[in-house]
Amino acid sequence: MAKVLAVLYPDPVGGYPPKYARDSIPEITHYPDGSTVPSPEGIDFKPGELLGSVSGELGLRKYLESHGHQLIVTSDKQGPDSVFEKELPTADVVISQPFWPAYLTADLINKAKNLKLAITAGIGSDHVDLNAANEHHITVAEVTYSNSISVAESDVMQVLALVRNFIPAHEIIQQGGWNIADAASRSYDLEGMTVGIVAAGRIGRAVLERLKPFNVKLLYTQRHQLPAEVEKQLGATFVADVKDLAKVVDVAVLCAPLHAQTYHMFDDKLLATMKRGAYIVNDSRGELVDRDAIVRALESGHLAGYSGDVWYPQPAPADHPWRSMPHQAMIPHMSGTSLSAQARYAAGTREILEAFFENKPIRPEYLIAQDGHLAGVGAKSYTVKKGEETPGSGEKE
Ligand code: NDP
């Protein structure tokens, strides 16, 4: 019997289940690269249900208990008295979502003597100290592609929301006003602008594809240039160094994983080289940017807008400066937890658990670390150095 500890975000304030806006979600069978969506032996939920909160339990209870395993679900994750930290030393499997990350620091991993598998229900395993996971031979797996398109859609929405000044205009209406001049005086067309994508992976490429019809100039940067035919199809030009991209873009969309090379990539120095009036959208990880440098650039008017759903730490404290900085369209970490995405990553979590309990291989595209090394997709996306903490794995600000 295994003990599975799932750390999920709290239920809706109005109770569980919520009243759903729709009765069904479209069925997706394949991702854009041709790989199939998760295919567990079965699921015990209806796609479209809220699965990512405590009562949703990622739809796992029936499956786990019918196989004799124990499932503990909690949202209480912070500090030594939390349910998470109390249960962790005897847990065999930890499941956590990046939206409400159970930070698995090196210290906590040391105490988790039984831990064999850490599953990210979603994408992005920087909340796990990957070095420590490797030292303790803990398998780290995530549900690759499950919410990539969800995030790409949200990125595009936020680019438009910033450039068109949508949120302040909406607020004028909610406050009973009609001052078109106020709404229009920060509103521009995206058409003709230069948009730079930082990391054209699954999300970044989907953003490029979705922005192409807006008649914008598309640039991208990452460590490896895409094949020429892919660049042609995307209509995107490669810029080898993020510094050269930052200088020329009107909008930067950050789509890179968080690791030592990308930590605080957008700091005071890089921001100062950007055009006055540039926008940044970051649904990737909060620590890709320097928190206070963003606030300074917005307050001085150097940046025209910043939008994103990723913060550090998460949940963001009530006095986090990004809640009150000007010209922002911040939302809680939710781009990748649409009800549509939840159905996929809950099924993917079950698929990973089935493989683990039946001693079958986990799909390589789901693997981040295994047998003491970065593995599968993780070997391509992350870097680890001995003795170095994974940047997102602590609760620090
Ligand atoms: P992928 O692994 O498909 O793509 C990552 C891309 O990052 C690769 O193309 C890689 O290219 C590039 N990259 C890695 N290191 C660097 C670097 N040092 N400099 C520039 N580019 C780099 O990941 P996804 O697109 O699926 O996801 C990206 C991230 O988005 C996740 O890691 C996660 O943090 C975040 N995310 C956020 C969600 C949300 O709800 N807000 C949900 C899902 C994901 P190359 O190797 O050539 O550099």
Short mmCIF file of C-alpha atoms and ligand atoms in Angstrom, two decimals:
data_model
loop_
_atom_site.label_atom_id
_atom_site.label_comp_id
_atom_site.label_asym_id
_atom_site.label_seq_id
_atom_site.Cartn_x
_atom_site.Cartn_y
_atom_site.Cartn_z
CA MET A 1 0.00 0.00 0.00
CA ALA A 2 1.32 3.42 -0.92
CA LYS A 3 0.57 6.73 0.68
CA VAL A 4 -0.24 9.39 -1.91
CA LEU A 5 -0.19 12.99 -0.74
CA ALA A 6 -1.92 15.48 -3.04
CA VAL A 7 -1.58 19.21 -2.44
CA LEU A 8 -4.35 20.98 -4.33
CA TYR A 9 -5.72 24.50 -4.28
CA PRO A 10 -8.67 25.31 -1.99
CA ASP A 11 -12.27 24.78 -3.12
CA PRO A 12 -14.33 27.68 -4.50
CA VAL A 13 -15.43 30.16 -1.82
CA GLY A 14 -19.05 29.39 -2.78
CA GLY A 15 -18.62 25.65 -2.15
CA TYR A 16 -17.95 22.52 -4.18
CA PRO A 17 -19.04 21.66 -6.81
CA PRO A 18 -19.48 25.07 -8.41
CA LYS A 19 -22.32 25.77 -10.84
CA TYR A 20 -20.68 25.09 -14.19
CA ALA A 21 -21.09 27.55 -17.07
CA ARG A 22 -21.17 24.78 -19.69
CA ASP A 23 -22.34 21.19 -19.80
CA SER A 24 -19.45 19.73 -21.76
CA ILE A 25 -15.99 20.43 -23.16
CA PRO A 26 -14.72 19.59 -26.65
CA GLU A 27 -12.92 16.27 -26.94
CA ILE A 28 -9.27 16.63 -27.90
CA THR A 29 -7.47 13.42 -28.85
CA HIS A 30 -4.04 14.63 -30.01
CA TYR A 31 -1.65 17.47 -29.36
CA PRO A 32 -0.19 19.57 -32.20
CA ASP A 33 2.95 17.38 -32.39
CA GLY A 34 0.78 14.29 -32.99
CA SER A 35 1.24 12.77 -29.53
CA THR A 36 -1.88 11.52 -27.82
CA VAL A 37 -3.56 13.13 -24.85
CA PRO A 38 -3.27 11.08 -21.63
CA SER A 39 -4.64 7.58 -21.96
CA PRO A 40 -5.03 5.98 -18.52
CA GLU A 41 -6.89 2.69 -18.15
CA GLY A 42 -9.90 4.64 -16.94
CA ILE A 43 -11.07 7.89 -15.38
CA ASP A 44 -13.54 8.47 -12.55
CA PHE A 45 -14.57 12.01 -13.40
CA LYS A 46 -16.56 13.84 -16.04
CA PRO A 47 -14.31 16.04 -18.21
CA GLY A 48 -15.24 19.64 -17.47
CA GLU A 49 -15.54 19.15 -13.71
CA LEU A 50 -13.40 21.12 -11.27
CA LEU A 51 -10.68 18.60 -10.40
CA GLY A 52 -7.77 20.77 -9.29
CA SER A 53 -9.26 21.86 -5.96
CA VAL A 54 -9.29 19.81 -2.79
CA SER A 55 -12.74 18.26 -3.27
CA GLY A 56 -12.00 17.52 -6.93
CA GLU A 57 -9.10 15.28 -5.79
CA LEU A 58 -7.94 15.10 -9.41
CA GLY A 59 -10.55 12.35 -9.69
CA LEU A 60 -8.09 9.90 -8.10
CA ARG A 61 -9.71 8.63 -4.88
CA LYS A 62 -11.73 5.74 -6.31
CA TYR A 63 -8.83 4.44 -8.37
CA LEU A 64 -6.27 4.70 -5.56
CA GLU A 65 -8.45 3.28 -2.79
CA SER A 66 -9.71 0.41 -4.93
CA HIS A 67 -6.05 -0.59 -5.36
CA GLY A 68 -5.44 -0.43 -1.60
CA HIS A 69 -3.59 2.88 -1.56
CA GLN A 70 -4.15 5.80 0.79
CA LEU A 71 -4.93 9.26 -0.59
CA ILE A 72 -4.46 12.36 1.52
CA VAL A 73 -5.59 15.62 -0.06
CA THR A 74 -4.86 19.02 1.42
CA SER A 75 -4.37 22.65 0.49
CA ASP A 76 -2.54 23.31 3.77
CA LYS A 77 1.05 23.45 2.56
CA GLN A 78 2.97 26.22 4.27
CA GLY A 79 5.24 25.76 7.25
CA PRO A 80 6.23 22.89 9.54
CA ASP A 81 2.73 22.61 11.07
CA SER A 82 1.01 22.27 7.70
CA VAL A 83 -0.67 19.00 6.74
CA PHE A 84 1.75 18.78 3.80
CA GLU A 85 4.89 18.94 5.93
CA LYS A 86 3.46 16.63 8.59
CA GLU A 87 2.41 13.94 6.09
CA LEU A 88 5.42 14.25 3.79
CA PRO A 89 7.92 12.13 5.82
CA THR A 90 5.76 9.02 5.32
CA ALA A 91 4.44 9.72 1.80
CA ASP A 92 5.46 7.54 -1.15
CA VAL A 93 4.07 9.87 -3.80
CA VAL A 94 3.51 13.63 -3.77
CA ILE A 95 1.21 15.28 -6.30
CA SER A 96 1.16 19.03 -6.61
CA GLN A 97 0.08 21.61 -9.17
CA PRO A 98 2.24 24.63 -10.11
CA PHE A 99 -0.81 26.81 -9.41
CA TRP A 100 -0.58 25.89 -5.70
CA PRO A 101 2.90 24.45 -5.50
CA ALA A 102 4.00 22.20 -2.69
CA TYR A 103 7.58 23.46 -2.59
CA LEU A 104 9.79 20.39 -2.31
CA THR A 105 12.98 21.99 -1.04
CA ALA A 106 16.18 20.03 -0.52
CA ASP A 107 15.49 20.13 3.20
CA LEU A 108 12.00 18.66 2.86
CA ILE A 109 13.19 16.03 0.39
CA ASN A 110 15.77 14.97 2.98
CA LYS A 111 12.97 14.39 5.45
CA ALA A 112 10.76 12.53 2.94
CA LYS A 113 12.42 9.17 3.46
CA ASN A 114 9.73 7.17 1.60
CA LEU A 115 9.29 9.52 -1.34
CA LYS A 116 9.73 7.83 -4.70
CA LEU A 117 7.63 9.89 -7.08
CA ALA A 118 6.79 13.60 -7.32
CA ILE A 119 4.11 14.32 -9.91
CA THR A 120 3.40 17.78 -11.25
CA ALA A 121 -0.24 17.77 -12.27
CA GLY A 122 0.39 20.28 -15.02
CA ILE A 123 3.68 21.54 -16.44
CA GLY A 124 6.74 23.08 -14.78
CA SER A 125 8.56 21.19 -12.03
CA ASP A 126 10.76 24.02 -10.76
CA HIS A 127 8.96 23.85 -7.38
CA VAL A 128 10.88 20.61 -6.83
CA ASP A 129 14.58 20.90 -6.01
CA LEU A 130 15.70 18.73 -8.90
CA ASN A 131 19.22 18.29 -7.56
CA ALA A 132 17.90 16.91 -4.30
CA ALA A 133 15.36 14.76 -6.16
CA ASN A 134 18.22 13.28 -8.18
CA GLU A 135 20.37 12.69 -5.12
CA HIS A 136 17.51 10.74 -3.53
CA HIS A 137 16.59 8.97 -6.79
CA ILE A 138 13.09 10.39 -6.75
CA THR A 139 11.28 10.26 -10.07
CA VAL A 140 9.83 13.63 -11.09
CA ALA A 141 7.15 13.58 -13.78
CA GLU A 142 4.73 16.10 -15.24
CA VAL A 143 1.89 15.98 -17.75
CA THR A 144 3.65 17.49 -20.72
CA TYR A 145 1.44 19.30 -23.25
CA SER A 146 -1.64 18.98 -21.02
CA ASN A 147 -2.05 22.74 -20.69
CA SER A 148 0.36 24.20 -23.25
CA ILE A 149 -2.41 25.40 -25.55
CA SER A 150 -4.37 26.69 -22.54
CA VAL A 151 -1.39 28.89 -21.66
CA ALA A 152 -0.79 29.98 -25.25
CA GLU A 153 -4.42 31.15 -25.49
CA SER A 154 -4.02 33.06 -22.25
CA ASP A 155 -0.76 34.66 -23.47
CA VAL A 156 -2.47 35.94 -26.60
CA MET A 157 -5.42 37.22 -24.57
CA GLN A 158 -3.07 39.11 -22.24
CA VAL A 159 -1.07 40.63 -25.11
CA LEU A 160 -4.31 42.02 -26.53
CA ALA A 161 -5.65 43.06 -23.12
CA LEU A 162 -2.52 45.15 -22.46
CA VAL A 163 -2.07 46.70 -25.89
CA ARG A 164 -5.78 47.52 -26.30
CA ASN A 165 -6.05 48.77 -22.67
CA PHE A 166 -8.98 46.41 -22.15
CA ILE A 167 -8.99 46.11 -18.37
CA PRO A 168 -8.98 49.84 -17.48
CA ALA A 169 -11.71 50.37 -20.12
CA HIS A 170 -13.80 47.61 -18.56
CA GLU A 171 -13.27 49.09 -15.10
CA ILE A 172 -14.63 52.45 -16.36
CA ILE A 173 -17.85 50.66 -17.36
CA GLN A 174 -18.12 48.79 -14.06
CA GLN A 175 -17.75 52.07 -12.20
CA GLY A 176 -20.69 53.57 -14.16
CA GLY A 177 -18.47 55.74 -16.37
CA TRP A 178 -18.26 56.30 -20.15
CA ASN A 179 -15.12 58.35 -20.61
CA ILE A 180 -13.88 57.14 -23.96
CA ALA A 181 -10.88 59.48 -23.91
CA ASP A 182 -9.60 57.93 -20.70
CA ALA A 183 -10.03 54.44 -22.12
CA ALA A 184 -8.53 55.28 -25.51
CA SER A 185 -5.53 57.28 -24.37
CA ARG A 186 -3.50 54.11 -23.68
CA SER A 187 -5.08 51.93 -26.37
CA TYR A 188 -3.16 50.82 -29.49
CA ASP A 189 -3.48 48.29 -32.29
CA LEU A 190 -1.25 45.23 -32.13
CA GLU A 191 -1.03 45.23 -35.92
CA GLY A 192 2.45 46.18 -37.13
CA MET A 193 4.13 45.74 -33.74
CA THR A 194 7.18 43.54 -33.16
CA VAL A 195 6.48 40.67 -30.80
CA GLY A 196 9.33 38.63 -29.33
CA ILE A 197 8.79 35.17 -27.89
CA VAL A 198 11.33 34.09 -25.30
CA ALA A 199 11.48 30.29 -25.77
CA ALA A 200 9.62 28.76 -28.67
CA GLY A 201 8.79 25.44 -27.03
CA ARG A 202 5.31 23.96 -26.95
CA ILE A 203 3.75 27.12 -25.55
CA GLY A 204 5.94 29.60 -27.39
CA ARG A 205 5.32 28.00 -30.76
CA ALA A 206 1.57 27.93 -30.16
CA VAL A 207 1.74 31.65 -29.30
CA LEU A 208 3.65 32.34 -32.53
CA GLU A 209 1.06 30.40 -34.55
CA ARG A 210 -1.80 32.28 -32.93
CA LEU A 211 -0.21 35.72 -33.35
CA LYS A 212 0.79 35.28 -37.01
CA PRO A 213 -2.63 36.32 -38.41
CA PHE A 214 -2.42 39.62 -36.48
CA ASN A 215 0.09 40.90 -39.05
CA VAL A 216 2.88 41.47 -36.54
CA LYS A 217 6.63 41.03 -36.91
CA LEU A 218 7.52 37.86 -35.00
CA LEU A 219 10.89 37.17 -33.38
CA TYR A 220 11.93 34.38 -31.04
CA THR A 221 14.93 33.46 -28.96
CA GLN A 222 16.06 30.25 -27.26
CA ARG A 223 19.24 28.24 -27.10
CA HIS A 224 18.59 26.20 -30.28
CA GLN A 225 17.36 27.64 -33.54
CA LEU A 226 14.29 25.91 -34.99
CA PRO A 227 14.57 24.19 -38.40
CA ALA A 228 14.22 26.62 -41.32
CA GLU A 229 10.94 25.08 -42.50
CA VAL A 230 9.40 25.49 -39.02
CA GLU A 231 10.55 29.12 -38.88
CA LYS A 232 8.98 29.68 -42.29
CA GLN A 233 5.72 28.10 -41.23
CA LEU A 234 5.63 30.22 -38.06
CA GLY A 235 6.77 33.36 -39.86
CA ALA A 236 9.26 33.93 -37.04
CA THR A 237 12.88 35.11 -37.11
CA PHE A 238 15.49 33.73 -34.71
CA VAL A 239 17.47 36.11 -32.51
CA ALA A 240 20.31 34.29 -30.76
CA ASP A 241 20.57 36.54 -27.71
CA VAL A 242 17.68 37.69 -25.55
CA LYS A 243 19.50 41.05 -25.20
CA ASP A 244 19.13 41.70 -28.94
CA LEU A 245 15.49 40.67 -28.85
CA ALA A 246 14.66 42.83 -25.84
CA LYS A 247 16.02 45.95 -27.56
CA VAL A 248 13.68 45.80 -30.54
CA VAL A 249 10.38 44.33 -29.38
CA ASP A 250 7.15 46.17 -28.61
CA VAL A 251 5.86 43.09 -26.79
CA ALA A 252 7.85 40.31 -25.12
CA VAL A 253 6.08 37.06 -24.27
CA LEU A 254 8.03 34.88 -21.85
CA CYS A 255 7.55 31.14 -22.37
CA ALA A 256 10.75 29.65 -20.88
CA PRO A 257 11.01 27.16 -18.04
CA LEU A 258 12.59 28.45 -14.82
CA HIS A 259 16.10 27.22 -14.18
CA ALA A 260 19.42 28.83 -13.33
CA GLN A 261 19.90 30.19 -16.88
CA THR A 262 16.52 31.90 -17.03
CA TYR A 263 16.27 33.11 -13.41
CA HIS A 264 15.78 36.92 -13.35
CA MET A 265 16.44 37.11 -17.09
CA PHE A 266 14.45 40.36 -17.20
CA ASP A 267 16.22 42.51 -14.60
CA ASP A 268 16.78 46.29 -14.32
CA LYS A 269 19.62 46.11 -16.82
CA LEU A 270 17.72 44.28 -19.55
CA LEU A 271 14.51 46.26 -18.97
CA ALA A 272 16.45 49.52 -19.41
CA THR A 273 17.42 48.43 -22.93
CA MET A 274 13.81 47.86 -23.98
CA LYS A 275 11.86 50.51 -25.92
CA ARG A 276 9.88 52.94 -23.80
CA GLY A 277 6.32 51.67 -23.99
CA ALA A 278 7.14 47.96 -24.35
CA TYR A 279 4.84 45.35 -22.81
CA ILE A 280 5.74 42.06 -21.13
CA VAL A 281 3.47 39.04 -20.78
CA ASN A 282 4.74 36.29 -18.51
CA ASP A 283 2.67 33.18 -17.90
CA SER A 284 5.79 31.09 -17.53
CA ARG A 285 7.29 31.59 -14.08
CA GLY A 286 7.43 34.71 -11.90
CA GLU A 287 11.14 34.38 -11.27
CA LEU A 288 12.01 34.83 -14.93
CA VAL A 289 11.79 38.51 -14.03
CA ASP A 290 13.06 40.56 -11.11
CA ARG A 291 9.89 41.42 -9.19
CA ASP A 292 10.90 44.92 -8.09
CA ALA A 293 12.54 45.82 -11.39
CA ILE A 294 9.16 45.28 -13.08
CA VAL A 295 7.44 47.52 -10.53
CA ARG A 296 10.06 50.25 -11.08
CA ALA A 297 9.77 50.05 -14.88
CA LEU A 298 5.97 50.36 -14.74
CA GLU A 299 6.03 53.19 -12.22
CA SER A 300 8.55 55.18 -14.26
CA GLY A 301 6.52 54.66 -17.43
CA HIS A 302 9.36 52.78 -19.14
CA LEU A 303 7.20 49.69 -19.52
CA ALA A 304 3.66 50.35 -20.79
CA GLY A 305 2.24 47.20 -19.26
CA TYR A 306 2.93 43.85 -17.59
CA SER A 307 0.61 40.92 -17.42
CA GLY A 308 0.90 37.39 -16.16
CA ASP A 309 -0.41 34.71 -13.90
CA VAL A 310 2.84 33.56 -12.29
CA TRP A 311 4.19 34.99 -9.06
CA TYR A 312 6.63 34.12 -6.34
CA PRO A 313 5.89 32.87 -3.87
CA GLN A 314 2.46 31.33 -4.56
CA PRO A 315 -0.07 32.11 -3.26
CA ALA A 316 1.09 35.73 -3.47
CA PRO A 317 0.77 37.59 -0.16
CA ALA A 318 -1.92 40.30 0.06
CA ASP A 319 0.75 43.02 -0.04
CA HIS A 320 2.65 41.64 -3.05
CA PRO A 321 3.66 44.73 -5.10
CA TRP A 322 2.39 43.20 -8.32
CA ARG A 323 -1.18 43.46 -7.00
CA SER A 324 -1.00 47.26 -6.87
CA MET A 325 1.60 48.28 -9.47
CA PRO A 326 0.23 50.42 -12.34
CA HIS A 327 -0.65 49.23 -15.86
CA GLN A 328 -0.85 45.56 -15.08
CA ALA A 329 -3.30 42.81 -15.87
CA MET A 330 -2.21 40.27 -13.26
CA ILE A 331 -4.37 37.22 -12.52
CA PRO A 332 -3.88 34.33 -10.11
CA HIS A 333 -1.94 31.39 -11.52
CA MET A 334 -4.72 29.93 -13.63
CA SER A 335 -3.81 29.96 -17.34
CA GLY A 336 -3.03 26.27 -17.28
CA THR A 337 -5.87 25.16 -15.04
CA SER A 338 -8.88 25.82 -17.23
CA LEU A 339 -11.48 23.09 -16.75
CA SER A 340 -10.41 21.82 -20.18
CA ALA A 341 -6.78 21.53 -19.05
CA GLN A 342 -7.73 19.92 -15.74
CA ALA A 343 -9.40 17.01 -17.52
CA ARG A 344 -6.15 16.34 -19.38
CA TYR A 345 -3.71 16.70 -16.51
CA ALA A 346 -5.91 14.73 -14.11
CA ALA A 347 -6.01 11.90 -16.65
CA GLY A 348 -2.24 12.29 -17.14
CA THR A 349 -1.62 12.09 -13.40
CA ARG A 350 -3.60 8.87 -13.31
CA GLU A 351 -1.64 7.52 -16.29
CA ILE A 352 1.65 8.25 -14.46
CA LEU A 353 0.35 6.60 -11.27
CA GLU A 354 -0.82 3.51 -13.17
CA ALA A 355 2.63 3.15 -14.77
CA PHE A 356 4.34 3.64 -11.41
CA PHE A 357 2.21 1.10 -9.52
CA GLU A 358 2.32 -1.45 -12.34
CA ASN A 359 6.11 -1.05 -12.76
CA LYS A 360 5.70 0.05 -16.34
CA PRO A 361 7.73 2.85 -17.94
CA ILE A 362 6.36 6.37 -17.63
CA ARG A 363 6.10 8.06 -21.05
CA PRO A 364 9.47 9.75 -21.70
CA GLU A 365 7.67 13.00 -22.55
CA TYR A 366 6.35 13.05 -18.97
CA LEU A 367 9.72 12.46 -17.30
CA ILE A 368 11.69 15.30 -15.74
CA ALA A 369 14.07 13.28 -13.56
CA GLN A 370 14.62 9.58 -12.99
CA ASP A 371 17.33 7.31 -11.57
CA GLY A 372 19.40 10.22 -10.32
CA HIS A 373 19.45 12.26 -13.56
CA LEU A 374 17.34 14.68 -15.54
CA ALA A 375 15.42 12.48 -17.95
CA GLY A 376 12.98 12.60 -20.86
CA VAL A 377 11.63 16.07 -21.48
CA GLY A 378 13.35 17.33 -18.33
CA ALA A 379 16.80 16.69 -19.81
CA LYS A 380 15.89 19.09 -22.64
CA SER A 381 14.18 21.81 -20.63
CA TYR A 382 16.13 22.06 -17.37
CA THR A 383 19.71 22.36 -16.19
CA VAL A 384 20.98 21.32 -12.77
CA LYS A 385 24.34 21.91 -11.18
CA LYS A 386 25.52 19.93 -8.20
CA GLY A 387 24.97 21.85 -4.99
CA GLU A 388 22.74 24.44 -6.69
CA GLU A 389 19.14 24.92 -5.60
CA THR A 390 16.44 24.84 -8.30
CA PRO A 391 15.40 28.52 -8.40
CA GLY A 392 11.64 28.01 -7.91
CA SER A 393 11.79 25.35 -5.22
CA GLY A 394 11.80 27.63 -2.17
CA GLU A 395 9.08 29.84 -0.73
CA LYS A 396 11.35 32.88 -0.84
CA GLU A 397 10.14 36.23 -2.24
P1 NDP B 1 8.89 23.32 -23.45
O1 NDP B 1 9.81 22.41 -22.75
O2 NDP B 1 8.11 22.82 -24.62
O3 NDP B 1 9.68 24.58 -23.98
C1 NDP B 1 10.62 25.21 -23.24
C2 NDP B 1 11.45 26.06 -24.21
O4 NDP B 1 12.33 26.85 -23.41
C3 NDP B 1 12.30 25.25 -25.15
O5 NDP B 1 11.96 25.61 -26.46
C4 NDP B 1 13.73 25.63 -24.78
O6 NDP B 1 14.48 25.78 -25.99
C5 NDP B 1 13.54 26.98 -24.10
N1 NDP B 1 14.58 27.30 -23.13
C6 NDP B 1 15.06 26.52 -22.13
N2 NDP B 1 16.07 27.14 -21.51
C7 NDP B 1 16.22 28.33 -22.13
C8 NDP B 1 17.11 29.40 -21.95
N3 NDP B 1 18.10 29.35 -21.04
N4 NDP B 1 16.98 30.50 -22.74
C9 NDP B 1 16.02 30.55 -23.69
N5 NDP B 1 15.15 29.54 -23.92
C10 NDP B 1 15.26 28.45 -23.15
O7 NDP B 1 7.94 23.92 -22.33
P2 NDP B 1 6.45 24.45 -22.47
O8 NDP B 1 6.37 25.40 -23.61
O9 NDP B 1 5.49 23.34 -22.40
O10 NDP B 1 6.35 25.25 -21.08
C11 NDP B 1 7.23 26.31 -20.76
C12 NDP B 1 7.01 26.75 -19.34
O11 NDP B 1 5.73 27.37 -19.21
C13 NDP B 1 7.00 25.65 -18.29
O12 NDP B 1 8.30 25.25 -17.93
C14 NDP B 1 6.27 26.32 -17.16
O13 NDP B 1 7.21 27.03 -16.36
C15 NDP B 1 5.33 27.31 -17.86
N6 NDP B 1 3.93 26.91 -17.76
C16 NDP B 1 3.03 27.77 -17.16
C17 NDP B 1 1.70 27.40 -17.02
C18 NDP B 1 0.68 28.35 -16.43
O14 NDP B 1 -0.41 27.92 -16.06
N7 NDP B 1 0.95 29.61 -16.32
C19 NDP B 1 1.22 26.08 -17.45
C20 NDP B 1 2.22 25.31 -18.17
C21 NDP B 1 3.53 25.70 -18.27
P3 NDP B 1 16.09 25.63 -26.04
O15 NDP B 1 16.41 24.32 -25.39
O16 NDP B 1 16.43 25.72 -27.49
O17 NDP B 1 16.65 26.79 -25.28
#
